[in-house]
Coordinates of C-alpha atoms in Angstrom, one line a residue:
X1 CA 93.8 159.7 134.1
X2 CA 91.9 157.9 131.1
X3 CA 95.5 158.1 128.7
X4 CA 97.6 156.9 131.9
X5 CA 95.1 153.6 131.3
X6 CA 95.1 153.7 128.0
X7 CA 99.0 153.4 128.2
X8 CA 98.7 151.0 130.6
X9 CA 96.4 148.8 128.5
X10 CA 98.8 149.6 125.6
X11 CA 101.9 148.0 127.6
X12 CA 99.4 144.6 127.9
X13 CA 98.9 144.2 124.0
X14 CA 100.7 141.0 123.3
X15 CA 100.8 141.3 120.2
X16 CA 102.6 144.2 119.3
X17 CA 102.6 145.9 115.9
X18 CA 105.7 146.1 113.3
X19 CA 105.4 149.1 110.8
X20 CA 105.2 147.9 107.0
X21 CA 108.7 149.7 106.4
X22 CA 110.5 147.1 108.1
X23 CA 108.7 144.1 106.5
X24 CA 110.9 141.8 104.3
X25 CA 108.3 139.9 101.9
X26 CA 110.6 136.9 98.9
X27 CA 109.5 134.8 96.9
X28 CA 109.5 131.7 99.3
X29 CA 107.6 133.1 102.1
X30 CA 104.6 133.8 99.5
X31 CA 104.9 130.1 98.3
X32 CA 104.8 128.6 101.8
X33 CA 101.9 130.8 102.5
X34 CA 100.5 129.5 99.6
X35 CA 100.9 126.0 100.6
X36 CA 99.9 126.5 104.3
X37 CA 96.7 128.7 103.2
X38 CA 95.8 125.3 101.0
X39 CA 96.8 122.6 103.8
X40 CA 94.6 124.8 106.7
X41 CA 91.6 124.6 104.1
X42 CA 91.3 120.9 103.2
X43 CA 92.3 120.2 107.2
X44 CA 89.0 122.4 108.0
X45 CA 86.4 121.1 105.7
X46 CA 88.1 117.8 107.0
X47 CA 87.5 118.5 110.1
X48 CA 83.8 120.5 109.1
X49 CA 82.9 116.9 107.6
X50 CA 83.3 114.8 110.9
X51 CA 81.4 116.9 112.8
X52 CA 79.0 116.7 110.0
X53 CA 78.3 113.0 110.2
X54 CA 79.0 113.3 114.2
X55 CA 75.4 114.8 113.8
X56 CA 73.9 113.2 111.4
X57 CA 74.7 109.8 113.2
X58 CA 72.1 110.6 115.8
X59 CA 69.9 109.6 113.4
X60 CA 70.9 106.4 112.2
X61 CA 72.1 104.8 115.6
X62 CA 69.9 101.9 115.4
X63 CA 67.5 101.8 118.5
X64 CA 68.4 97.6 119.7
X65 CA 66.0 98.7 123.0
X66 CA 62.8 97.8 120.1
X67 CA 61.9 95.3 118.6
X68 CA 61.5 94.7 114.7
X69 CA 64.5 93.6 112.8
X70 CA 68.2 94.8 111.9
X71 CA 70.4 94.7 109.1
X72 CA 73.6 92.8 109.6
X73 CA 76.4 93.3 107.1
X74 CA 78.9 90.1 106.4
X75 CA 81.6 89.8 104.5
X76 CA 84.1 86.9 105.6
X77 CA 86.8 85.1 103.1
X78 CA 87.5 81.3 103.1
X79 CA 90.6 80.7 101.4
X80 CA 90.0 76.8 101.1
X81 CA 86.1 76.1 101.5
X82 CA 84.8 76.0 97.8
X83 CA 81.4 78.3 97.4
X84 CA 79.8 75.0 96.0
X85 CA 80.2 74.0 100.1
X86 CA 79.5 76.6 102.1
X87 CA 76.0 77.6 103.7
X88 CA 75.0 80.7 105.4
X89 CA 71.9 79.9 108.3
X90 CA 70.3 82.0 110.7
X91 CA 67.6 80.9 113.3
X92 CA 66.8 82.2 116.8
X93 CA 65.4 81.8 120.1
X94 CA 61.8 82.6 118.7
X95 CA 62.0 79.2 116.7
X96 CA 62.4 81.5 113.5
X97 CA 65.0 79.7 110.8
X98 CA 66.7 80.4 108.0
X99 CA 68.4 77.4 106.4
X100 CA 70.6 78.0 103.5
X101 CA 70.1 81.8 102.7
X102 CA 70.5 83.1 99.6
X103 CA 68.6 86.0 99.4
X104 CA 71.1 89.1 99.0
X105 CA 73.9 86.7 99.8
X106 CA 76.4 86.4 96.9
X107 CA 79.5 84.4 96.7
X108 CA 82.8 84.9 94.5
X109 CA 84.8 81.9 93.4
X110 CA 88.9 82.1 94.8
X111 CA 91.6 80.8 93.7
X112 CA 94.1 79.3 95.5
X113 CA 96.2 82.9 95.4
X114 CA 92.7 84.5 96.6
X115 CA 91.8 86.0 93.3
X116 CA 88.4 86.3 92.3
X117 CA 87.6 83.2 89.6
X118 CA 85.4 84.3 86.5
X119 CA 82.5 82.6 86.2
X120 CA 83.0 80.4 83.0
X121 CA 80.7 78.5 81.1
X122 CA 80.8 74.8 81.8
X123 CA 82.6 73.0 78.6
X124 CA 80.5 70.7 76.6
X125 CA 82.6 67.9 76.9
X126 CA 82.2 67.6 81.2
X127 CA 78.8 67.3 80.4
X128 CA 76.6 63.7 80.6
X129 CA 75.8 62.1 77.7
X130 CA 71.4 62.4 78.2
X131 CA 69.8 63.1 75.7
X132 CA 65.7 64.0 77.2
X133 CA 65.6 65.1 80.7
X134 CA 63.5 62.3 82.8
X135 CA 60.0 63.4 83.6
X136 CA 58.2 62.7 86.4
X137 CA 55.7 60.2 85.4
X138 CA 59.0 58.3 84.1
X139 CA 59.4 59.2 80.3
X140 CA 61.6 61.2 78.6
X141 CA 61.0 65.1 77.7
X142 CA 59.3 64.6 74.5
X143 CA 59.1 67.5 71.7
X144 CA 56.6 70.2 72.9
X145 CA 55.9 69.2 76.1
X146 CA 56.0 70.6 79.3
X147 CA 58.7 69.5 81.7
X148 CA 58.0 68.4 85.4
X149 CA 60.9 66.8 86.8
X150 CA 60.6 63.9 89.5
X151 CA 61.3 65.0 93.5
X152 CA 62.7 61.3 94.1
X153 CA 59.9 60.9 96.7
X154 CA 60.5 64.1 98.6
X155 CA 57.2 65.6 96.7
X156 CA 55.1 67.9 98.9
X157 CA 52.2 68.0 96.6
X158 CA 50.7 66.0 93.4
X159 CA 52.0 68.3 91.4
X160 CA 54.9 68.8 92.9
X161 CA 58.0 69.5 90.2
X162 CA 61.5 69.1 90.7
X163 CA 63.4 71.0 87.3
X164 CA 66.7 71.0 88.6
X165 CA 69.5 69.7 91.2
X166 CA 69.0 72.6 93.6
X167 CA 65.5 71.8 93.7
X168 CA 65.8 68.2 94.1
X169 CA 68.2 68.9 97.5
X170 CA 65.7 71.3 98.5
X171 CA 62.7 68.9 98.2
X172 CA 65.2 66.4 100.0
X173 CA 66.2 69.2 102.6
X174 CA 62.0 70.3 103.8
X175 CA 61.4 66.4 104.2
X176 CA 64.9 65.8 106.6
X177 CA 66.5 63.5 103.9
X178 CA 70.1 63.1 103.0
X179 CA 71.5 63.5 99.3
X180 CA 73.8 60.3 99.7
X181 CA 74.2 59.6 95.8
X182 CA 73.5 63.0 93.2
X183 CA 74.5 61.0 90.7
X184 CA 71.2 59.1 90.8
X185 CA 69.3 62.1 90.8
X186 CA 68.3 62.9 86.7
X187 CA 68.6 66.4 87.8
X188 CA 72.2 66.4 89.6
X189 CA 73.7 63.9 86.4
X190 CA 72.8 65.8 83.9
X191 CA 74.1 69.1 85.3
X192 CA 77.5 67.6 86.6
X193 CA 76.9 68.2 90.1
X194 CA 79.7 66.0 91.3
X195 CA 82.2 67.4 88.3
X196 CA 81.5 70.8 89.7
X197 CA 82.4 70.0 93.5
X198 CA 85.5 68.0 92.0
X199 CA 86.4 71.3 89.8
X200 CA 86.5 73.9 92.8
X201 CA 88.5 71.4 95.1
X202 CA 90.8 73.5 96.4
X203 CA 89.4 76.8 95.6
X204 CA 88.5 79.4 97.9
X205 CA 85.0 81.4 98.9
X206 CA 84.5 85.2 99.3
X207 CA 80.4 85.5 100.9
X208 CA 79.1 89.0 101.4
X209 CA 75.5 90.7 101.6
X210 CA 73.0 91.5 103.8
X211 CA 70.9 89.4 106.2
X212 CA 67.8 90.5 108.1
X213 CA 67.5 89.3 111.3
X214 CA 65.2 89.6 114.5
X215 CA 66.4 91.7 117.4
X216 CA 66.6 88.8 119.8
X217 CA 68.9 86.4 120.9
X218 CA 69.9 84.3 117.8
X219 CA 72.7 82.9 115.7
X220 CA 73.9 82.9 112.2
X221 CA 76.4 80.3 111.2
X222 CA 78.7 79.5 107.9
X223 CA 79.3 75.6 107.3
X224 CA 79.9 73.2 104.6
X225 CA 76.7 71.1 103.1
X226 CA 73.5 72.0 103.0
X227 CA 71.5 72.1 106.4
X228 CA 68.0 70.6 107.7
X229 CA 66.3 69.6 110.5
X230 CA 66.1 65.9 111.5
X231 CA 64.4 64.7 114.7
X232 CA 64.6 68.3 116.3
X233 CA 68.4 68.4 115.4
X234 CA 70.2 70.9 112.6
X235 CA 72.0 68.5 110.8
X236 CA 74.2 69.4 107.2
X237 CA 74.3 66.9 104.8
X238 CA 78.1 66.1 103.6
X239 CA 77.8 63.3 101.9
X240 CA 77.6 64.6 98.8
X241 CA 80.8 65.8 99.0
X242 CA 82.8 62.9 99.7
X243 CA 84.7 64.1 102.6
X244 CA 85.1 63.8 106.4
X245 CA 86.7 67.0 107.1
X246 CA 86.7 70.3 105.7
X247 CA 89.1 73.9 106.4
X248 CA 87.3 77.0 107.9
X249 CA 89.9 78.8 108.3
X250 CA 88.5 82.2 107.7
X251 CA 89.0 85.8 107.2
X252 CA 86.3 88.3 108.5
X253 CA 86.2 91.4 106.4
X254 CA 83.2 92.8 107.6
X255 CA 80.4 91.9 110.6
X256 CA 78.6 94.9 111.1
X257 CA 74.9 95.6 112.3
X258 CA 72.4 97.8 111.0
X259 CA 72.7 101.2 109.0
X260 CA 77.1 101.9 108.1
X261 CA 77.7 105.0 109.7
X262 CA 81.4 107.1 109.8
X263 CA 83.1 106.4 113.3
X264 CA 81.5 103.1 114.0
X265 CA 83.7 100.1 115.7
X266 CA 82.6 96.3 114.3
X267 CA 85.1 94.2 116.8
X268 CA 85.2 91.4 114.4
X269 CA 86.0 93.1 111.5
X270 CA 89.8 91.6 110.1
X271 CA 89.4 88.9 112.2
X272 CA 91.4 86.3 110.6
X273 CA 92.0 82.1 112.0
X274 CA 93.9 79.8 110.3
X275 CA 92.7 76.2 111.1
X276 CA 95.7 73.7 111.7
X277 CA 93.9 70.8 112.9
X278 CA 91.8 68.2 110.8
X279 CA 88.7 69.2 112.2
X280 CA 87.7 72.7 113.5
X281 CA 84.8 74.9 114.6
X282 CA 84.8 78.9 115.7
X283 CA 82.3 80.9 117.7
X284 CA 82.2 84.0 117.9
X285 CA 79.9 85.7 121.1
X286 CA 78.5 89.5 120.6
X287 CA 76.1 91.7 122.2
X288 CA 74.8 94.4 119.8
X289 CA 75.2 98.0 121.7
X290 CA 75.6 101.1 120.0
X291 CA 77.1 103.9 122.1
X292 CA 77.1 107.3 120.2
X293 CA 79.9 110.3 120.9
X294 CA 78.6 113.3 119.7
X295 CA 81.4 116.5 119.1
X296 CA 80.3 119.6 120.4
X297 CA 80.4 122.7 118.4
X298 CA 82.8 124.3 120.9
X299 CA 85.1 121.0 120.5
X300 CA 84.9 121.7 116.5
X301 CA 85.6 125.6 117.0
X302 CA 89.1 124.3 119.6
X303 CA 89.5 121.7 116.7
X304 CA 89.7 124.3 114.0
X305 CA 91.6 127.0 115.9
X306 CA 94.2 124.3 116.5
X307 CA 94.6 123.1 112.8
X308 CA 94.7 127.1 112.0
X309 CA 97.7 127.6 114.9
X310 CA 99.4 124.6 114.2
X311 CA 100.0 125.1 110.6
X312 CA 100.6 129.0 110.6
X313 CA 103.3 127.9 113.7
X314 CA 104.7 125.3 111.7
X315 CA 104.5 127.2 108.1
X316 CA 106.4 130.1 110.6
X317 CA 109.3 128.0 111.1
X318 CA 109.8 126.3 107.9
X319 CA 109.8 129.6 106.5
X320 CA 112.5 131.4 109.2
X321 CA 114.2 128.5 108.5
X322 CA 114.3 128.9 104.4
X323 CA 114.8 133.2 104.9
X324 CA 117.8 132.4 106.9
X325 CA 119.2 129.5 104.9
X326 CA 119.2 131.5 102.1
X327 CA 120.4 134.7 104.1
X328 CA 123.8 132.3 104.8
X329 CA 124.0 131.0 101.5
X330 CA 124.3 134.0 99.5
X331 CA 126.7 135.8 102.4
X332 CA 129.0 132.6 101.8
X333 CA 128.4 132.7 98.1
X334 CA 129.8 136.5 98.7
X335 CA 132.8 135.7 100.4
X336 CA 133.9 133.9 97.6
X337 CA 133.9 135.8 94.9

């Protein structure tokens, strides 16, 4: 009774045994093993490192259901606003603002292919003729002493210094004022502020970095001239620049939020708008929600057994298909001779 079952169970077995004596082994079927054994390895620590990070991205899903800040990532391309024009701001709904940032924000020069300029020193001869920079209390920088540059009235304080043109537009900027002239301004002159907007006319701006914002509703917004606020309103000043009208068209490399994890979807990312009218403006409206697939460890054990089955199938084939080939090559190679 028990070896009627064991036969029984025998007749079941599909997989059924050849003896070694009738085995066949060439020089190609070790080669494609070879190469199979090779593919099947780098396809499972492949698949071994997405389930990885699948699990490790638990842990750096940002929680947007708190409060405290988040990172956001930018990196957007404007093939024909110079970085001499364009401003990054952030402010939101709790009054917080941000005009101007700079902080981890950087900037690469374009040309008009979309190549990254060199930053190059600025030739002597574009530079004005002055000989002291202009102190404060009128005078000229004499020998030994210590410079304080005027604000042009936008002084906060007494003592109040203004060294350079940035500063000078920032004084201008806390107080609401407009820079209509830099050319007045000791500061601006003597730096070629105006010869350096007139040199990257024309050029192109790549801005990327990092800005830390508030987890509430807010906005962050690129524009040319520098921003302030004038009777409640965000104004940017452009009249420095000598134009009515600028081109934003733009190419969004990157907008993501919080920590870069593997597997994550930024909907914005290569975004890109070509502005064909004379004046233009883009919004862009998004809700920060993280929603986190995690793979099972029976969905990576189905995973693996299907890159193993797939490529010893496959590997099966090519190598019937080389053993016969060469079966009919050499019985044709016999009939000739």
């Amino acid at each position: 009774m028990a070896l009627q079952m064991i036969q029984k169970l025998k007749s079941l077995d599909a997989y059924p045994k050849i003896n070694e004596d009738f085995y066949s082994r060439t020089l190609s079927g070790g080669i494609i093993t070879i190469i199979s054994a090779t593919f099947m390895v780098l396809l499972f620590f492949s698949e071994l490192k997405l389930y990885l990070a699948a699990q490790v991205a638990n842990d750096l899903v940002v929680d947007t259901e708190r409060g405290g800040t988040i990172q956001i990532n930018l990196d957007v391309t404007f093939p024909a606003l110079a970085c001499s024009v364009v401003s990054l701001d952030a402010m939101d709904i709790s009054g917080e603002a941000h005009l101007d940032v700079k902080h981890n924000i950087f900037k690469k020069r374009l040309d008009v292919n979309g190549k990254v300029i060199e930053p190059a020193r600025q030739e002597s001869i574009n530079q004005p003729k002055l000989d002291k920079p202009l102190q404060k209390h009128g005078g000229r920088l004499e020998h030994n002493e210590t410079y304080c540059g005027s604000c042009f009235g936008a002084e906060t304080e007494e003592d109040h210094c203004c060294n350079n043109c940035e500063e000078v537009r920032e004084a201008y900027r806390k107080k609401g004022w407009a820079l209509n002239n830099p050319d007045l301004i000791d500061q601006c002159k003597r730096e070629g502020f105006l010869q350096k907007i007139k040199d990257e006319d024309g050029e192109g701006c790549n801005v990327y970095g990092t800005l830390e914002a508030n987890k509430v509703a807010g906005n962050f917004h690129f524009a040319p001239g520098k921003s302030f606020q004038q009777a409640n309103m965000h104004v940017h000043d452009l009249m420095a620049f000598g134009k009515d009208s600028f081109n934003v068209s733009h190419k969004i490399n990157e907008i993501s939020f919080g920590v870069r994890y593997p597997g994550a979807v930024n909907p914005l990312d290569k975004l890109e708008r070509i502005q064909t009218t004379t004046h233009g403006m883009y919004q862009y409206f998004i809700k920060v929600k993280f929603t986190e697939k995690r793979m099972s460890f029976f969905h990576f054990l189905t995973n693996v057994c299907a890159i193993v089955g797939g490529v010893f199938s496959v590997s099966g084939i090519i190598d019937a298909f080389v053993y016969h080939g060469q079966k009919q090559i050499k019985k044709r190679l016999g009939k000739d001779t």
